[in-house]
CSV table of C-alpha atoms and ligand atoms in Angstrom, one decimal:
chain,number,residue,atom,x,y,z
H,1,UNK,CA,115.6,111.8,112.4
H,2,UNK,CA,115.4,108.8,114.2
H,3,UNK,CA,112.3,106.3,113.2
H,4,UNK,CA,110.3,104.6,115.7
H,5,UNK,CA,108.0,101.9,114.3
H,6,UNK,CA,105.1,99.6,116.0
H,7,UNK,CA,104.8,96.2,114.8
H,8,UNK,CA,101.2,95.6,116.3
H,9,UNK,CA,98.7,92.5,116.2
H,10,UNK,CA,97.1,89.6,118.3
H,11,UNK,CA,99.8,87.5,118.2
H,12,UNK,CA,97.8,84.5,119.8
H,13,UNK,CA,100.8,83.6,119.6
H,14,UNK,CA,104.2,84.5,117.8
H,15,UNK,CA,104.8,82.7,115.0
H,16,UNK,CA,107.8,82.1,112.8
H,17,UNK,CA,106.5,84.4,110.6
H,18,UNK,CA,105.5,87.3,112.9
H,19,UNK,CA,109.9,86.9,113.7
H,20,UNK,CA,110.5,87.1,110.3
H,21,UNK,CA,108.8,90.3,109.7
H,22,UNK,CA,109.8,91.6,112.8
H,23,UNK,CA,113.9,91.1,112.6
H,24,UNK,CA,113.4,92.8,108.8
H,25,UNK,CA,111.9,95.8,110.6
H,26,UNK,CA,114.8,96.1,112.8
H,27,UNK,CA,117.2,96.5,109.5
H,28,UNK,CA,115.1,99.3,109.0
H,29,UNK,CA,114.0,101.3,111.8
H,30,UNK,CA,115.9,102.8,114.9
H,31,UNK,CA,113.9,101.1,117.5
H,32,UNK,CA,110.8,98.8,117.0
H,33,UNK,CA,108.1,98.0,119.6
H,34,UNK,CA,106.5,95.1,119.3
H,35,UNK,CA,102.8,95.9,120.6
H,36,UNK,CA,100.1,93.1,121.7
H,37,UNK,CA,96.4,94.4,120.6
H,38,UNK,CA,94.1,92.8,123.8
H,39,UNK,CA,91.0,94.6,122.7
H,40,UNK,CA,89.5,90.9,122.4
H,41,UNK,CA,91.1,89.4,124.9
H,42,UNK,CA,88.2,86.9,125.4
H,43,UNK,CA,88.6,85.4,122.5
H,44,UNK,CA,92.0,84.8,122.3
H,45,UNK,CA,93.6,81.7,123.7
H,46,UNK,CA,96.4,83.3,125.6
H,47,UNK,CA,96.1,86.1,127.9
H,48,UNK,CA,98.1,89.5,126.8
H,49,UNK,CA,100.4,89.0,129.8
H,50,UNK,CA,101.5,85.3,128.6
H,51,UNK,CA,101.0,86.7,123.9
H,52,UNK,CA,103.8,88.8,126.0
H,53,UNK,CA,105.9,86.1,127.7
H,54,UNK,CA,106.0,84.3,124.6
H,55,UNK,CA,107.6,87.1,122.6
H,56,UNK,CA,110.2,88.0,125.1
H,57,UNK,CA,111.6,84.0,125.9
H,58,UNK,CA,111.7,84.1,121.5
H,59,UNK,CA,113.3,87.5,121.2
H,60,UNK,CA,115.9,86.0,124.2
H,61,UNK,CA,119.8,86.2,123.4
H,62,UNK,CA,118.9,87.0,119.4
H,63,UNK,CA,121.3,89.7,118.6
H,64,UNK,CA,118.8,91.3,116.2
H,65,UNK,CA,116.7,92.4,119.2
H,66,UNK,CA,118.6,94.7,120.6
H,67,UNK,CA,116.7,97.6,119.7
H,68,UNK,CA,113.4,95.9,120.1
H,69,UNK,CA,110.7,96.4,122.8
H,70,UNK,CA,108.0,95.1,123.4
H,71,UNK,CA,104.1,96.0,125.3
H,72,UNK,CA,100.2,96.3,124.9
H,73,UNK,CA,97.4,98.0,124.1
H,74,UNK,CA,94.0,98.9,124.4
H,75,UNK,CA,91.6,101.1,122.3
H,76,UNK,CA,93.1,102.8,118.8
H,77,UNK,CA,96.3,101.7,117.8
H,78,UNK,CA,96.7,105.1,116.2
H,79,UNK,CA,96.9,106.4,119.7
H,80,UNK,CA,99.1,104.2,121.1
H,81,UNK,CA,101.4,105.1,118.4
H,82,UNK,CA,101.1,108.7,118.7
H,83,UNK,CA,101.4,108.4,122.9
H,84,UNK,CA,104.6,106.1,122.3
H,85,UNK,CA,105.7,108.8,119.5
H,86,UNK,CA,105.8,105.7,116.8
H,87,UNK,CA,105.7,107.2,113.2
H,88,UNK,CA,105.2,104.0,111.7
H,89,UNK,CA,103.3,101.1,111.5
H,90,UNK,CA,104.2,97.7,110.2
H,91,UNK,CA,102.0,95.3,109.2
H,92,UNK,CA,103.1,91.6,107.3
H,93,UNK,CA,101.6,91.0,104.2
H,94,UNK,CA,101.8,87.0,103.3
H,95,UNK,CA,99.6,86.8,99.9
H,96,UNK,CA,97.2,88.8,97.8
H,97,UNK,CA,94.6,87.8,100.0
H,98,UNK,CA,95.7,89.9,103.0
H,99,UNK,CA,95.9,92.8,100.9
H,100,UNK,CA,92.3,94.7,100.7
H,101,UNK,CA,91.8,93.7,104.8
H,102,UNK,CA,95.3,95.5,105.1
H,103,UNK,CA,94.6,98.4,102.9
H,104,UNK,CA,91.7,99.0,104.2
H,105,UNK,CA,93.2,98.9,108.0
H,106,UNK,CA,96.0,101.2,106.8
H,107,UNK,CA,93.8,103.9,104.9
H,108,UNK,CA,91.4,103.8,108.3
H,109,UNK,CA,94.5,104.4,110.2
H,110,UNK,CA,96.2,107.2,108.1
H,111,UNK,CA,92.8,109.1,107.8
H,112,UNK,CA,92.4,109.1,111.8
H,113,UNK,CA,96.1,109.9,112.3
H,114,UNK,CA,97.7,111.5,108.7
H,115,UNK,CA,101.4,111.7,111.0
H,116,UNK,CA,101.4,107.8,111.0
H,117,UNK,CA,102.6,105.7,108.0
H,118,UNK,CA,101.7,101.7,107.9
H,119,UNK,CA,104.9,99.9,105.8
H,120,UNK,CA,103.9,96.7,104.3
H,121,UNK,CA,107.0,94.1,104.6
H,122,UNK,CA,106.9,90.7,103.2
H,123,UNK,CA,108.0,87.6,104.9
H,124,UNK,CA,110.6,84.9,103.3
H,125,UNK,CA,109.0,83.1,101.1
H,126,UNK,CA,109.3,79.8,103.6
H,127,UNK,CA,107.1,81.7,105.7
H,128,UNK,CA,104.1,83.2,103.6
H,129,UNK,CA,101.4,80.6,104.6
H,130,UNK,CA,101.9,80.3,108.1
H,131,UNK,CA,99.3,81.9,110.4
H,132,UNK,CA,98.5,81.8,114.4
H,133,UNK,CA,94.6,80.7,113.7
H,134,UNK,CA,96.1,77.3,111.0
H,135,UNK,CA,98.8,76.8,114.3
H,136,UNK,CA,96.0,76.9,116.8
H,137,UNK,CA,94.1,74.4,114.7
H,138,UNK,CA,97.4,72.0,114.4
H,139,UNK,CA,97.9,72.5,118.3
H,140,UNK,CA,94.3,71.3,118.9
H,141,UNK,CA,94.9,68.0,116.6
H,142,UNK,CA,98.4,67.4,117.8
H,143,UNK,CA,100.2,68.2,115.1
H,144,UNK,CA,103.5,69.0,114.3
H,145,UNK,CA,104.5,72.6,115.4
H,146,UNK,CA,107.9,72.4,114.5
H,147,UNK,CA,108.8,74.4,111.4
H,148,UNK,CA,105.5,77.0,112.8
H,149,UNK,CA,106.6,78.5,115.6
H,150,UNK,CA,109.6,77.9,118.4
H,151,UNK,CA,109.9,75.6,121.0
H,152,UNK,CA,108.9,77.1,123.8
H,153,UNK,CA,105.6,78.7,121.5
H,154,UNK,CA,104.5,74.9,120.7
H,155,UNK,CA,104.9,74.1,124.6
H,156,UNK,CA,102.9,76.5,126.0
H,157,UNK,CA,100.1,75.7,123.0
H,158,UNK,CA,100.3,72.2,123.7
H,159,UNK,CA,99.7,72.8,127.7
H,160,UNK,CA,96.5,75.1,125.9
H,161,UNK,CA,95.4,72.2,124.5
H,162,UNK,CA,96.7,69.7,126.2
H,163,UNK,CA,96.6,65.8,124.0
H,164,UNK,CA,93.9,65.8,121.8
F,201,LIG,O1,97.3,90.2,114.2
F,201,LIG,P1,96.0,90.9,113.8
F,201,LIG,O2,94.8,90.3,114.5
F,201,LIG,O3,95.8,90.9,112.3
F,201,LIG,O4,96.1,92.4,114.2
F,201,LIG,C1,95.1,93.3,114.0
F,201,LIG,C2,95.3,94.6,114.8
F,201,LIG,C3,95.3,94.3,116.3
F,201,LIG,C4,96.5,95.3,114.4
F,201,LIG,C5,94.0,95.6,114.6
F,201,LIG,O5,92.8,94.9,114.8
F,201,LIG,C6,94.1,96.8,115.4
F,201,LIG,O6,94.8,97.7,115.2
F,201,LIG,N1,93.2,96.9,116.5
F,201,LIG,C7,93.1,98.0,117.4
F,201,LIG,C8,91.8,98.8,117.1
F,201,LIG,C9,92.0,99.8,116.0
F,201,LIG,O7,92.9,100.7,116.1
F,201,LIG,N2,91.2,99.7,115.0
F,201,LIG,C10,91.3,100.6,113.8
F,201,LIG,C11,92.2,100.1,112.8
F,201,LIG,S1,91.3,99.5,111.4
């Protein structure tokens, strides 16, 4: 049986983490879809159509993308998975402290579609503190994006935020 599995999440934007988790998925599942949750897309800084941009120009030319796609949604995720027949659900868990919001999301998830596993996967260990809302905050004071997310991610956060 081959195993589809949906990485979702607000990815305002892709971080070096979020690629992290998602090239370990692909040693694991048949085909992975990346999906973009705009449920709140008010109050996120980018738009779904550029959180998608930004995830295609970084999965560009990596050979570990092959099987990867990558969309959006709105409503349930549990439905988008089930419409997109997805049998899994991966979710990144960086410390103890994501944990109970994560369970939580997972048990909410498996009780309003049993068919629909959530894998937890752990990011290197280089990664485990890095988060979109801390590289929003660095973009707004000019920081250094560098070792946060790629190039072409701190660009379109510095034309966000333009020089502080
Ligand atoms: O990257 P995030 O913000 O932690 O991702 C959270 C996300 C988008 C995966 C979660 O909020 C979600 O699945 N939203 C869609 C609505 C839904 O299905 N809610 C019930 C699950 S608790």
């Amino acid at each position: 049986m081959k195993h589809v599995a949906l990485y979702p999440g607000s990815f305002d934007p892709i971080t070096f983490g979020h690629l992290d988790i998602l090239e370990r998925a692909t040693n694991l599942f048949d085909k992975v879809i990346v999906t973009v949750a705009v449920n709140k897309e008010k109050s996120a800084v980018f738009t779904g159509e550029e959180r998608l941009a930004l995830i295609h120009e970084c999965l560009e030319g990596k050979s570990w993308a092959k099987n990867i796609t990558v969309n959006k949604f709105t409503g349930l995720l549990v439905n988008h998975a089930q419409k997109l027949k997805a049998d899994t659900l991966i979710r990144g868990v960086r410390q103890i402290s994501d944990f109970e919001y994560e369970f939580r999301m997972a048990l909410t998830n498996k009780r309003l579609a049993p068919d629909v596993d959530t894998v937890f996967l752990m990011p290197d260990e280089e990664f485990t503190f890095i988060s979109a809302s801390l590289v929003k905050e660095i973009a707004y004071w000019g920081g250094d994006l560098t070792s946060f997310v790629p190039d072409n991610v701190a660009e379109a956060l510095k034309s966000k935020y333009g020089n502080k």
